[in-house]
Amino acid sequence: LAVAHENYDHIQIWDVDTSQCIMTLKGQPGFRSVAYSRSGNLLVSGSNWDGGFCVWEVNDGKCVFKVKGGFFRNAVPISSVAFSSDEKHVVCASDRISVWEIDSKEQIWNKKAEDTIWASFTIDGKSVVSYGRLGNYVRLWESRTGNLVAEWPAPHAMGIRSLALSSNGRLLALAGMDREIKVCDTHTCE
């Protein structure tokens, strides 16, 4: 279990069975989002303060890839981070969506996507699904190019509070502000 707090400069990794903190990761201010890789060997953190992110090796706490954002007033908080299932790429969401290759440390694409609060790769890695509050939309992006494949109005008129992809990547659960959960296909949003 990884725990981060947006007002602190560290992430704590806890053993769920023993309730003991087994590691503290430091080196990036104001965490807002964290996500484990599929294998559990990597962790990515997004910053609330500087708008950057860091990829960590969980076994030794080493930051293997760090991108710095702006500084405080110029920074846009990273609201969501996620790994591709092959652990070769990271997607970050804020007022933009960007995909990065971990080994080369290069940005693959970066697109304007106002007020995006969540983004994740589909299980096959071919697409990125995102949700933006401004306009209340769900978008499907081609993960290699950043081309917008489809866009749908979110199935909740009042907006979405939380989203989750199924383990097979085919279904998207959307928890609405209207207190309903709707499940839709990731390629059609129906």
mmCIF file of C-alpha atoms in Angstrom:
data_model
loop_
_atom_site.group_PDB
_atom_site.id
_atom_site.type_symbol
_atom_site.label_atom_id
_atom_site.label_comp_id
_atom_site.label_asym_id
_atom_site.label_seq_id
_atom_site.Cartn_x
_atom_site.Cartn_y
_atom_site.Cartn_z
ATOM 1 C CA LEU A 1 0.000 0.000 0.000
ATOM 2 C CA ALA A 2 1.387 3.422 -0.959
ATOM 3 C CA VAL A 3 0.152 6.523 0.831
ATOM 4 C CA ALA A 4 0.834 10.066 -0.335
ATOM 5 C CA HIS A 5 -0.318 13.419 0.967
ATOM 6 C CA GLU A 6 -0.452 16.595 -1.088
ATOM 7 C CA ASN A 7 0.990 18.741 1.721
ATOM 8 C CA TYR A 8 4.088 16.615 2.329
ATOM 9 C CA ASP A 9 7.256 15.716 0.468
ATOM 10 C CA HIS A 10 7.181 11.940 0.847
ATOM 11 C CA ILE A 11 5.294 8.757 0.074
ATOM 12 C CA GLN A 12 5.034 5.995 2.637
ATOM 13 C CA ILE A 13 4.809 2.359 1.586
ATOM 14 C CA TRP A 14 3.032 0.192 4.124
ATOM 15 C CA ASP A 15 2.845 -3.553 4.617
ATOM 16 C CA VAL A 16 -0.886 -4.213 4.830
ATOM 17 C CA ASP A 17 -0.461 -7.429 6.838
ATOM 18 C CA THR A 18 1.729 -5.933 9.569
ATOM 19 C CA SER A 19 0.497 -2.307 9.438
ATOM 20 C CA GLN A 20 4.137 -1.205 9.356
ATOM 21 C CA CYS A 21 5.674 1.504 7.205
ATOM 22 C CA ILE A 22 8.413 -0.344 5.291
ATOM 23 C CA MET A 23 9.747 2.493 3.150
ATOM 24 C CA THR A 24 9.568 6.258 2.718
ATOM 25 C CA LEU A 25 10.174 7.777 -0.710
ATOM 26 C CA LYS A 26 11.421 11.387 -0.820
ATOM 27 C CA GLY A 27 12.462 13.784 -3.516
ATOM 28 C CA GLN A 28 9.328 15.369 -4.941
ATOM 29 C CA PRO A 29 7.030 17.916 -3.292
ATOM 30 C CA GLY A 30 3.292 17.704 -2.737
ATOM 31 C CA PHE A 31 2.034 14.371 -4.006
ATOM 32 C CA ARG A 32 -1.461 14.285 -5.434
ATOM 33 C CA SER A 33 -1.643 10.902 -7.149
ATOM 34 C CA VAL A 34 0.188 7.586 -7.057
ATOM 35 C CA ALA A 35 -0.149 4.329 -8.990
ATOM 36 C CA TYR A 36 1.612 0.976 -8.946
ATOM 37 C CA SER A 37 2.717 -0.808 -12.094
ATOM 38 C CA ARG A 38 1.040 -4.130 -12.844
ATOM 39 C CA SER A 39 3.974 -6.122 -11.416
ATOM 40 C CA GLY A 40 4.166 -3.914 -8.333
ATOM 41 C CA ASN A 41 7.861 -3.223 -8.969
ATOM 42 C CA LEU A 42 7.359 0.419 -9.998
ATOM 43 C CA LEU A 43 5.376 3.298 -8.560
ATOM 44 C CA VAL A 44 4.593 6.602 -10.279
ATOM 45 C CA SER A 45 3.735 9.750 -8.343
ATOM 46 C CA GLY A 46 2.237 12.999 -9.599
ATOM 47 C CA SER A 47 2.873 16.308 -7.850
ATOM 48 C CA ASN A 48 0.322 18.824 -6.691
ATOM 49 C CA TRP A 49 2.961 21.537 -6.200
ATOM 50 C CA ASP A 50 5.277 21.500 -9.191
ATOM 51 C CA GLY A 51 3.167 19.608 -11.767
ATOM 52 C CA GLY A 52 5.875 16.989 -12.308
ATOM 53 C CA PHE A 53 6.023 13.245 -11.821
ATOM 54 C CA CYS A 54 8.483 10.594 -10.706
ATOM 55 C CA VAL A 55 8.822 6.842 -11.433
ATOM 56 C CA TRP A 56 10.196 4.907 -8.460
ATOM 57 C CA GLU A 57 11.656 1.409 -8.098
ATOM 58 C CA VAL A 58 9.723 -0.023 -5.176
ATOM 59 C CA ASN A 59 12.402 -2.516 -4.033
ATOM 60 C CA ASP A 60 15.020 0.165 -3.272
ATOM 61 C CA GLY A 61 13.106 3.471 -3.304
ATOM 62 C CA LYS A 62 15.186 4.899 -6.139
ATOM 63 C CA CYS A 63 13.677 7.511 -8.442
ATOM 64 C CA VAL A 64 14.546 6.230 -11.937
ATOM 65 C CA PHE A 65 12.753 8.889 -13.987
ATOM 66 C CA LYS A 66 11.689 12.362 -12.949
ATOM 67 C CA VAL A 67 10.046 15.162 -14.889
ATOM 68 C CA LYS A 68 9.848 18.553 -13.223
ATOM 69 C CA GLY A 69 6.854 20.730 -13.888
ATOM 70 C CA GLY A 70 6.520 24.476 -13.369
ATOM 71 C CA PHE A 71 6.884 26.106 -10.006
ATOM 72 C CA PHE A 72 3.946 26.731 -7.689
ATOM 73 C CA ARG A 73 1.861 29.458 -9.372
ATOM 74 C CA ASN A 74 2.825 28.334 -12.884
ATOM 75 C CA ALA A 75 2.394 24.641 -12.134
ATOM 76 C CA VAL A 76 -0.713 22.675 -12.993
ATOM 77 C CA PRO A 77 -1.240 19.810 -10.512
ATOM 78 C CA ILE A 78 -1.014 16.280 -11.860
ATOM 79 C CA SER A 79 -4.437 14.846 -11.064
ATOM 80 C CA SER A 80 -3.879 11.300 -12.333
ATOM 81 C CA VAL A 81 -0.990 8.971 -13.208
ATOM 82 C CA ALA A 82 -0.991 5.408 -14.553
ATOM 83 C CA PHE A 83 1.283 2.795 -16.116
ATOM 84 C CA SER A 84 0.667 0.882 -19.321
ATOM 85 C CA SER A 85 0.229 -2.846 -18.627
ATOM 86 C CA ASP A 86 3.649 -3.594 -20.173
ATOM 87 C CA GLU A 87 5.178 -1.028 -17.762
ATOM 88 C CA LYS A 88 6.947 0.812 -20.609
ATOM 89 C CA HIS A 89 4.842 3.981 -20.551
ATOM 90 C CA VAL A 90 3.258 6.404 -18.097
ATOM 91 C CA VAL A 91 0.242 8.635 -18.698
ATOM 92 C CA CYS A 92 -0.193 11.867 -16.722
ATOM 93 C CA ALA A 93 -3.323 14.015 -16.611
ATOM 94 C CA SER A 94 -3.841 17.645 -15.627
ATOM 95 C CA ASP A 95 -4.964 20.351 -18.050
ATOM 96 C CA ARG A 96 -3.063 18.236 -20.566
ATOM 97 C CA ILE A 97 -2.655 14.519 -21.145
ATOM 98 C CA SER A 98 0.854 13.290 -21.823
ATOM 99 C CA VAL A 99 2.357 9.870 -22.453
ATOM 100 C CA TRP A 100 6.006 9.198 -21.613
ATOM 101 C CA GLU A 101 8.320 6.292 -22.442
ATOM 102 C CA ILE A 102 10.108 5.222 -19.278
ATOM 103 C CA ASP A 103 13.300 3.696 -20.768
ATOM 104 C CA SER A 104 14.117 6.586 -23.117
ATOM 105 C CA LYS A 105 12.656 9.199 -20.732
ATOM 106 C CA GLU A 106 11.010 10.849 -23.732
ATOM 107 C CA GLN A 107 7.587 12.347 -24.083
ATOM 108 C CA ILE A 108 5.622 10.481 -26.765
ATOM 109 C CA TRP A 109 2.767 12.983 -26.987
ATOM 110 C CA ASN A 110 1.138 15.831 -25.119
ATOM 111 C CA LYS A 111 -2.381 17.128 -25.816
ATOM 112 C CA LYS A 112 -4.509 19.923 -24.389
ATOM 113 C CA ALA A 113 -7.369 18.391 -22.402
ATOM 114 C CA GLU A 114 -8.911 20.955 -20.076
ATOM 115 C CA ASP A 115 -9.522 19.926 -16.499
ATOM 116 C CA THR A 116 -8.766 16.236 -17.013
ATOM 117 C CA ILE A 117 -9.015 14.523 -13.644
ATOM 118 C CA TRP A 118 -8.394 10.909 -14.670
ATOM 119 C CA ALA A 119 -6.556 8.994 -17.392
ATOM 120 C CA SER A 120 -5.490 5.375 -17.802
ATOM 121 C CA PHE A 121 -4.287 2.973 -20.466
ATOM 122 C CA THR A 122 -6.594 0.234 -21.686
ATOM 123 C CA ILE A 123 -5.247 -3.231 -20.854
ATOM 124 C CA ASP A 124 -4.031 -3.815 -24.429
ATOM 125 C CA GLY A 125 -2.073 -0.554 -24.278
ATOM 126 C CA LYS A 126 -3.515 0.667 -27.582
ATOM 127 C CA SER A 127 -5.643 3.420 -26.076
ATOM 128 C CA VAL A 128 -5.804 5.936 -23.261
ATOM 129 C CA VAL A 129 -9.190 6.658 -21.673
ATOM 130 C CA SER A 130 -9.659 10.029 -19.975
ATOM 131 C CA TYR A 131 -12.336 12.039 -18.222
ATOM 132 C CA GLY A 132 -12.538 15.820 -18.052
ATOM 133 C CA ARG A 133 -14.908 17.763 -15.821
ATOM 134 C CA LEU A 134 -14.984 20.793 -18.117
ATOM 135 C CA GLY A 135 -17.520 19.731 -20.692
ATOM 136 C CA ASN A 136 -18.158 16.480 -18.783
ATOM 137 C CA TYR A 137 -16.655 14.190 -21.431
ATOM 138 C CA VAL A 138 -14.994 10.791 -21.732
ATOM 139 C CA ARG A 139 -12.310 10.591 -24.405
ATOM 140 C CA LEU A 140 -10.477 7.730 -26.090
ATOM 141 C CA TRP A 141 -6.976 8.509 -27.404
ATOM 142 C CA GLU A 142 -4.641 6.417 -29.567
ATOM 143 C CA SER A 143 -1.782 5.714 -27.150
ATOM 144 C CA ARG A 144 1.071 5.848 -29.706
ATOM 145 C CA THR A 145 0.113 9.099 -31.445
ATOM 146 C CA GLY A 146 -2.260 10.947 -29.138
ATOM 147 C CA ASN A 147 -4.867 11.137 -31.888
ATOM 148 C CA LEU A 148 -8.362 11.541 -30.506
ATOM 149 C CA VAL A 149 -10.308 8.411 -31.506
ATOM 150 C CA ALA A 150 -13.660 9.170 -29.876
ATOM 151 C CA GLU A 151 -15.362 11.521 -27.459
ATOM 152 C CA TRP A 152 -18.623 10.960 -25.595
ATOM 153 C CA PRO A 153 -20.646 12.976 -23.128
ATOM 154 C CA ALA A 154 -20.235 11.372 -19.720
ATOM 155 C CA PRO A 155 -23.290 9.291 -18.797
ATOM 156 C CA HIS A 156 -23.827 11.402 -15.654
ATOM 157 C CA ALA A 157 -25.261 14.869 -16.215
ATOM 158 C CA MET A 158 -23.973 16.131 -12.854
ATOM 159 C CA GLY A 159 -20.413 14.972 -13.511
ATOM 160 C CA ILE A 160 -18.245 12.087 -12.383
ATOM 161 C CA ARG A 161 -16.598 11.673 -9.002
ATOM 162 C CA SER A 162 -14.495 8.573 -9.730
ATOM 163 C CA LEU A 163 -13.660 6.101 -12.508
ATOM 164 C CA ALA A 164 -12.168 2.621 -12.734
ATOM 165 C CA LEU A 165 -11.189 0.296 -15.565
ATOM 166 C CA SER A 166 -12.004 -3.403 -15.311
ATOM 167 C CA SER A 167 -9.071 -5.830 -15.104
ATOM 168 C CA ASN A 168 -9.604 -6.852 -18.742
ATOM 169 C CA GLY A 169 -9.752 -3.185 -19.800
ATOM 170 C CA ARG A 170 -13.050 -3.547 -21.622
ATOM 171 C CA LEU A 171 -15.337 -1.851 -19.123
ATOM 172 C CA LEU A 172 -15.249 1.559 -17.509
ATOM 173 C CA ALA A 173 -17.155 2.157 -14.272
ATOM 174 C CA LEU A 174 -18.178 5.764 -13.690
ATOM 175 C CA ALA A 175 -19.365 6.898 -10.263
ATOM 176 C CA GLY A 176 -21.493 9.987 -10.744
ATOM 177 C CA MET A 177 -22.254 12.983 -8.575
ATOM 178 C CA ASP A 178 -25.871 11.785 -8.936
ATOM 179 C CA ARG A 179 -24.986 8.814 -6.651
ATOM 180 C CA GLU A 180 -25.253 6.279 -9.453
ATOM 181 C CA ILE A 181 -22.599 4.016 -10.947
ATOM 182 C CA LYS A 182 -22.761 3.364 -14.657
ATOM 183 C CA VAL A 183 -20.667 0.828 -16.531
ATOM 184 C CA CYS A 184 -19.834 1.282 -20.205
ATOM 185 C CA ASP A 185 -17.647 -0.261 -22.899
ATOM 186 C CA THR A 186 -14.287 1.553 -23.162
ATOM 187 C CA HIS A 187 -14.559 1.793 -26.954
ATOM 188 C CA THR A 188 -18.153 3.006 -27.246
ATOM 189 C CA CYS A 189 -19.049 4.415 -23.787
ATOM 190 C CA GLU A 190 -22.409 2.638 -24.085
#
